[in-house]
Backbone as a printed PyTorch tensor [residue, N CA C, xyz], in Angstrom:
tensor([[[  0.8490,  -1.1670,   0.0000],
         [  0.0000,   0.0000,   0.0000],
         [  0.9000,   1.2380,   0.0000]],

        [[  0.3660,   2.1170,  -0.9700],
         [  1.6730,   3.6410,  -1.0450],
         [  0.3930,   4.4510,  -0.1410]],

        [[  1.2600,   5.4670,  -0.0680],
         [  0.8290,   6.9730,   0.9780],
         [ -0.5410,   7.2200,   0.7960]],

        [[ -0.5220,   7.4900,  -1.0600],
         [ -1.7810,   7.7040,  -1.4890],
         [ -3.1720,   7.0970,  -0.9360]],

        [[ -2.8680,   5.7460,  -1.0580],
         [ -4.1750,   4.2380,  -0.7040],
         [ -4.2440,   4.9740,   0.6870]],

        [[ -3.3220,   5.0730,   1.2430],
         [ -3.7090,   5.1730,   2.5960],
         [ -3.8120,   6.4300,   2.9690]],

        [[ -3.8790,   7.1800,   2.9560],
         [ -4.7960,   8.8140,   3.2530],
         [ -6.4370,   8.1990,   2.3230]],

        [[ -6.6830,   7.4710,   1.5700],
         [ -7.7330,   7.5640,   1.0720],
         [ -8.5010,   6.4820,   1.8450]],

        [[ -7.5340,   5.9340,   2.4180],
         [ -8.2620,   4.6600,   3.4020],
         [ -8.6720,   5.3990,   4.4990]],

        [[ -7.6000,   6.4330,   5.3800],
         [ -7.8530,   7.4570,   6.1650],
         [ -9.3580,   8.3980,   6.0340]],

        [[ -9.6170,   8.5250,   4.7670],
         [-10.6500,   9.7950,   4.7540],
         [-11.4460,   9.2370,   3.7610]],

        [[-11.9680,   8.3100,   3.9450],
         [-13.4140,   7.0950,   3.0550],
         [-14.3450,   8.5830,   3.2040]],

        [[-14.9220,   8.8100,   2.2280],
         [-16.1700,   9.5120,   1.9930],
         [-15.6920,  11.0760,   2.0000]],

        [[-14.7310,  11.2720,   1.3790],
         [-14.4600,  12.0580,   0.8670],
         [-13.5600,  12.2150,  -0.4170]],

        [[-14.6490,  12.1450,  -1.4490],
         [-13.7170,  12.3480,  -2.5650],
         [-13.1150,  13.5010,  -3.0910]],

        [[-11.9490,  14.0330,  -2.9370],
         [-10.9580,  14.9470,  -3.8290],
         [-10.2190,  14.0780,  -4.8890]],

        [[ -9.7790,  15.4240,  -5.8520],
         [ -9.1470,  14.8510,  -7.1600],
         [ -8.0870,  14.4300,  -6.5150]],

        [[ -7.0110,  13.5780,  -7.1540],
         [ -5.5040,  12.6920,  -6.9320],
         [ -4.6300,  13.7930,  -6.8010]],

        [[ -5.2130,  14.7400,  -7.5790],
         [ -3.8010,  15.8550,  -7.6480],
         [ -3.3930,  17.1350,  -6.2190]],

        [[ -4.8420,  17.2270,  -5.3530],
         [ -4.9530,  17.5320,  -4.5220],
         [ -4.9580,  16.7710,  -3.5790]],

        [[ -5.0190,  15.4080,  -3.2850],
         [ -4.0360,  14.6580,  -2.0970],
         [ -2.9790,  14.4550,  -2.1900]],

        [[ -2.5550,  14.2350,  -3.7260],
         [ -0.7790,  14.5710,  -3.5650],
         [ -0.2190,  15.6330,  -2.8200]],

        [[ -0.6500,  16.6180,  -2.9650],
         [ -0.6730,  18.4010,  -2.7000],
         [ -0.6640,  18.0220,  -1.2330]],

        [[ -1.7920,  17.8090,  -0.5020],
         [ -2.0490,  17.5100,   0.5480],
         [ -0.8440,  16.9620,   1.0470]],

        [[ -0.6160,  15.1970,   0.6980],
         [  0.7110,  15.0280,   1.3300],
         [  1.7500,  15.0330,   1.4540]],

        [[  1.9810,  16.1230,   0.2550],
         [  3.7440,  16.7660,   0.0170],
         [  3.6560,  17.5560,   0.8150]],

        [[  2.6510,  18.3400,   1.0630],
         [  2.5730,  19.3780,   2.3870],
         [  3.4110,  18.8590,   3.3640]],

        [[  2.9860,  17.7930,   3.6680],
         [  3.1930,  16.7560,   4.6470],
         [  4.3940,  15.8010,   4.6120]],

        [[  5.4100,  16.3460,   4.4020],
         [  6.5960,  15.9950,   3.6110],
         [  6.6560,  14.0790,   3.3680]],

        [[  4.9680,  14.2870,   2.4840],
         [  5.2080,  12.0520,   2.2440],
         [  4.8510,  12.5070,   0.6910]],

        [[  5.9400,  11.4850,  -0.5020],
         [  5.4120,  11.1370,  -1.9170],
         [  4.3140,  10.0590,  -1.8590]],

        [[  3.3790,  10.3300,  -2.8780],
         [  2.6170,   9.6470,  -3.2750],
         [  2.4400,   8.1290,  -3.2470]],

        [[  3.2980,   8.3400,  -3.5160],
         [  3.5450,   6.9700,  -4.6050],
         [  4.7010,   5.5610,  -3.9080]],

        [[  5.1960,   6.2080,  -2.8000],
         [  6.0580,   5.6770,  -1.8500],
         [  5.5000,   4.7230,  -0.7910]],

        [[  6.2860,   3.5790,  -0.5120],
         [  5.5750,   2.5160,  -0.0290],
         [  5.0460,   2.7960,   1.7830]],

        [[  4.2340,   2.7350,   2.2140],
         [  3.6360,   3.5940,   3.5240],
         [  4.0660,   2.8150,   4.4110]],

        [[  5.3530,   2.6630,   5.0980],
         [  5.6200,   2.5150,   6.3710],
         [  4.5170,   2.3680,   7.7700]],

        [[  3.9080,   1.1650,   7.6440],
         [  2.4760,   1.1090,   8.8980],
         [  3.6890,   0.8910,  10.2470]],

        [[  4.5430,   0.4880,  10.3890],
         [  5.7150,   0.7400,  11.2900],
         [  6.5660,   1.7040,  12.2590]],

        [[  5.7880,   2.6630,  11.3670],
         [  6.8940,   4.3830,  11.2650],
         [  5.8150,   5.1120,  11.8350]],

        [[  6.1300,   5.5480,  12.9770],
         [  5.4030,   6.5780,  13.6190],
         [  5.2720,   7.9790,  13.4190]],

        [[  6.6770,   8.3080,  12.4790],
         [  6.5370,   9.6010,  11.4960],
         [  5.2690,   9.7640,  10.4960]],

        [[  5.5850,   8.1410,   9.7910],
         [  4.7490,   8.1220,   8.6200],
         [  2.9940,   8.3030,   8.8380]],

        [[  2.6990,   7.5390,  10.5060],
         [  1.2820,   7.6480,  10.4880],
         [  1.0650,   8.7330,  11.4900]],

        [[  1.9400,   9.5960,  11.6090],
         [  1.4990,  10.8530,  12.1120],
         [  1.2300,  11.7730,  11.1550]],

        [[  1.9740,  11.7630,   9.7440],
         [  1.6730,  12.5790,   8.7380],
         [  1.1440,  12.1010,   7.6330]],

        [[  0.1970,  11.1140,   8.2830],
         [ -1.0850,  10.6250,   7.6440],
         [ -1.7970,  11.0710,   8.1540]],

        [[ -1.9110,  11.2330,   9.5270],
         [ -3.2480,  11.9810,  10.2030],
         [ -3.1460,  12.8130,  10.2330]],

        [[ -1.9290,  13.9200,  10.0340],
         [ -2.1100,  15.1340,  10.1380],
         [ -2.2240,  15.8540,   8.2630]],

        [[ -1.9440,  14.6510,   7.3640],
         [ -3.0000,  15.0400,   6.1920],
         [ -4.0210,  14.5760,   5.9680]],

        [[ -4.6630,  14.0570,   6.9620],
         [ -5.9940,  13.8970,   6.8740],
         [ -6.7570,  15.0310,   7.4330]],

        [[ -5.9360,  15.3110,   9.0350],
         [ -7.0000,  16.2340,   9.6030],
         [ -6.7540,  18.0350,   8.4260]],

        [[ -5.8220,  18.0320,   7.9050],
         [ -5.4460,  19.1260,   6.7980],
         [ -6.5050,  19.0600,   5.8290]],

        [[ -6.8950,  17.7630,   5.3130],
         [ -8.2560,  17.7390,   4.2770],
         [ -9.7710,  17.5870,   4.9540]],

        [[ -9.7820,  17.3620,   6.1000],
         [-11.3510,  17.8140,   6.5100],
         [-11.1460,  18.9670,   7.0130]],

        [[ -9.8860,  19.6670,   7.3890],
         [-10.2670,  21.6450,   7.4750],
         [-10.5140,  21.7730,   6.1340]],

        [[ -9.7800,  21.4390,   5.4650],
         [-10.1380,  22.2310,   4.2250],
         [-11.7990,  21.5670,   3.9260]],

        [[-12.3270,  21.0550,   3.9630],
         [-13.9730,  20.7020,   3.9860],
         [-14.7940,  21.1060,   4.5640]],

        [[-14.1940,  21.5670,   5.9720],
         [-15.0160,  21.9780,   6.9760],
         [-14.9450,  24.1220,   6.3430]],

        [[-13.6760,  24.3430,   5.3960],
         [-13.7080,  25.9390,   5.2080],
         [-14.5910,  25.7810,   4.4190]],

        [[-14.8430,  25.0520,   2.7910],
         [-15.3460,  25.1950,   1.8400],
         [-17.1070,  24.9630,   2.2130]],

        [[-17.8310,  26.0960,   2.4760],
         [-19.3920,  25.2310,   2.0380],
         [-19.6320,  24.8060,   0.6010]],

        [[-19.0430,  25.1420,  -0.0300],
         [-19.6250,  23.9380,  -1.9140],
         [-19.9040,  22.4210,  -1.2950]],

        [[-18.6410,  22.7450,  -0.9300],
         [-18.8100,  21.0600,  -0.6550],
         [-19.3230,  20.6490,   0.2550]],

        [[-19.5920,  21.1630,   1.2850],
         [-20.6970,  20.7010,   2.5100],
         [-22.1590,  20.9100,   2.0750]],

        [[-22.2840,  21.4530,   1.2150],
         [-23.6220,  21.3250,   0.5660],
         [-23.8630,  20.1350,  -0.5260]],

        [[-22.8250,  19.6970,  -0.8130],
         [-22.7800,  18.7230,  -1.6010],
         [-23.1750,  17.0530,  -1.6080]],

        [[-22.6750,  17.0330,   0.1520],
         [-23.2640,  16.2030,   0.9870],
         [-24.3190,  15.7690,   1.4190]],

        [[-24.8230,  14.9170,   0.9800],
         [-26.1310,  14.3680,   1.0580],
         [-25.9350,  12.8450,   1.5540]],

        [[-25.9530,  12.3910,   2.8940],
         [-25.9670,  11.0410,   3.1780],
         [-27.3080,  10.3250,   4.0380]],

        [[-28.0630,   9.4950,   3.5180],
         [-29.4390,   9.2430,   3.9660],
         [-30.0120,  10.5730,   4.6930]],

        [[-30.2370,  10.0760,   5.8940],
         [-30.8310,  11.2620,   6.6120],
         [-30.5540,  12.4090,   7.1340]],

        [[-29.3060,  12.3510,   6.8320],
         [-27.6840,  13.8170,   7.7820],
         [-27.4700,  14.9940,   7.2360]],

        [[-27.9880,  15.5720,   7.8110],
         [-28.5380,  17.3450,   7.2610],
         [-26.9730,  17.4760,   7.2450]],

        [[-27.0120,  19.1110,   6.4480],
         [-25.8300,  19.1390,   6.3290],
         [-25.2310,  20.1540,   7.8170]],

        [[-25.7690,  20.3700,   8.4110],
         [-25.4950,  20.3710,  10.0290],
         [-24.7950,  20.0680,  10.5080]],

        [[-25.7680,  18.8380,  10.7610],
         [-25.1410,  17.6020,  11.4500],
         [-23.5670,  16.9410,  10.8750]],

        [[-23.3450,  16.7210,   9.4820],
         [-22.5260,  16.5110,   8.8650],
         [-21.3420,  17.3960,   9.3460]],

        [[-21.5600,  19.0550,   9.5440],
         [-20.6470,  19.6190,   9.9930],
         [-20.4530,  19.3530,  11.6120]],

        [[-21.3720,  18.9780,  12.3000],
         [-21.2520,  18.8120,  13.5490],
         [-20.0320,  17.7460,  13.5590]],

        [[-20.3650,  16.6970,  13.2430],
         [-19.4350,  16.0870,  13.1620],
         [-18.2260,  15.7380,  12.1210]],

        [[-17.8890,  16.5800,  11.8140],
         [-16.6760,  16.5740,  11.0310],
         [-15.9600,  17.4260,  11.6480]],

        [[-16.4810,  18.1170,  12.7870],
         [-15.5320,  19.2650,  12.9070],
         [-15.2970,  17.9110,  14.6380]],

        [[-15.9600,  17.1480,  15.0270],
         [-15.5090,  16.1190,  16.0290],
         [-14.5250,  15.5320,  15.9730]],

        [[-14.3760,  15.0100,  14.4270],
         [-13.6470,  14.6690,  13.8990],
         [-12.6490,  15.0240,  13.7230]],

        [[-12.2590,  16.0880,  13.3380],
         [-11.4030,  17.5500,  13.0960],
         [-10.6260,  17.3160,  14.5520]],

        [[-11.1970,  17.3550,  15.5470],
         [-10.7200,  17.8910,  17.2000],
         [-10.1620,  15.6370,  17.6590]],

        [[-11.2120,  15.3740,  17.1520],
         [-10.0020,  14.0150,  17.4200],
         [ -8.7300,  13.7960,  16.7370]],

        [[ -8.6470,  14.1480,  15.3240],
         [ -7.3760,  13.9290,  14.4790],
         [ -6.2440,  14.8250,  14.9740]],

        [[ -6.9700,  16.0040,  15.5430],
         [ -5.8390,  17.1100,  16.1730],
         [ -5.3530,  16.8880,  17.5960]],

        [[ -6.0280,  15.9530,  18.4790],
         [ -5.5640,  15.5910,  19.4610],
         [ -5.0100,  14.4000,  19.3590]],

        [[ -5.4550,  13.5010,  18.2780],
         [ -4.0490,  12.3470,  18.3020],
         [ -2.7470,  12.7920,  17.3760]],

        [[ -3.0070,  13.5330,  16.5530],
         [ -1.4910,  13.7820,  16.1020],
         [ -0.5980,  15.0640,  17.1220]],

        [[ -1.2920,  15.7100,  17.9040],
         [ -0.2870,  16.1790,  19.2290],
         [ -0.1460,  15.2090,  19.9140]],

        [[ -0.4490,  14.1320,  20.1400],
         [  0.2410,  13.5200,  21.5470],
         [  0.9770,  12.0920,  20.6700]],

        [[  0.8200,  11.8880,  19.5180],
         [  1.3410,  11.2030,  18.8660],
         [  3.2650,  11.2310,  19.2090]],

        [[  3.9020,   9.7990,  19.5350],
         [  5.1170,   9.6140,  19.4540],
         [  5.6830,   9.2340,  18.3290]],

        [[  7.2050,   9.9850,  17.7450],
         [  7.7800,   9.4680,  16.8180],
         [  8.9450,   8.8070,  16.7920]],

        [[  9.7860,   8.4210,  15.7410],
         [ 11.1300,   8.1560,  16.5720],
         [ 11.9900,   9.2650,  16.8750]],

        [[ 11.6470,  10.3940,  16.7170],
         [ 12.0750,  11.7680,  16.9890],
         [ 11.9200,  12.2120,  18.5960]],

        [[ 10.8960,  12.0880,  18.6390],
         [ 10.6030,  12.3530,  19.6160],
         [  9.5600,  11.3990,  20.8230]],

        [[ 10.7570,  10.7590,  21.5900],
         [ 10.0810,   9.7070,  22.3450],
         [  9.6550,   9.8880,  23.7840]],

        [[  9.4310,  11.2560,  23.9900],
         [  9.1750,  11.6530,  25.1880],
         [  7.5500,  11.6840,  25.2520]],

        [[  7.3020,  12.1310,  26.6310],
         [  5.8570,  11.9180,  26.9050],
         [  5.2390,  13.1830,  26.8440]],

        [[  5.7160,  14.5720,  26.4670],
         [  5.6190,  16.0760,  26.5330],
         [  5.1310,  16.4350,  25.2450]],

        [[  4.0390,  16.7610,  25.2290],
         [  3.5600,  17.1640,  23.7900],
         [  3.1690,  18.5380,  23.6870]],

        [[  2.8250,  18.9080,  22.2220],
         [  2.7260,  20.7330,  22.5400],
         [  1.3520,  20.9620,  22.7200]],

        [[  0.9130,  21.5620,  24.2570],
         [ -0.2080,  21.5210,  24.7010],
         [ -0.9070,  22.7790,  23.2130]],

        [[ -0.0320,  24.0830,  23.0120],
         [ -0.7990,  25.0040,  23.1060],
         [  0.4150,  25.5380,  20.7410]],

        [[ -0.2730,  25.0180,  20.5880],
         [  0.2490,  25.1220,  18.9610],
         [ -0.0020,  26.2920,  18.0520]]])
């Protein structure tokens, strides 16, 4: 599985074009196309932290929150929880350990 599969495994039900999750995870200093280290605590920290990077950017854009239509889930609610979502991905990639940094001190205030 490369970077790509897996940010898209990360963020099921949200489709962006390929060229803007690349974007996304060069941000995030990971290639595409490179084999995804499930091992590497670098690697799945800057998976979640390009994930939680593409539901802000969902949660700025209303086009696309209007776009959203899933059975019964106003688009409200949809924001209600995406922005839950949003605040869990941002609290596991702060307290997230790497091999960089193996201490227990994370940055409370970013």
């Amino acid at each position: 599985m490369n970077n790509l599969q897996r940010l898209q495994l990360e963020t099921k039900g949200i489709d962006l074009e390929q060229n803007e999750l690349m974007m996304y995870l060069a941000e995030n200093g990971l290639d595409a196309y490179s084999e995804y280290n499930s091992h590497s605590m670098t690697d799945k920290k800057a998976i979640y932290s390009t994930a939680l990077g593409m539901l802000e950017s969902v949660a700025n854009n209303p086009t696309l929150m209007k776009a959203v239509k899933i059975d019964d889930m106003t688009v409200s609610e949809f924001h209600e929880n995406l922005m839950k979502r949003i605040d869990q991905l941002n609290y596991k990639v702060r307290t997230m350990r790497t091999e960089n940094n193996n201490s227990d001190v994370f940055m409370l205030y970013v």
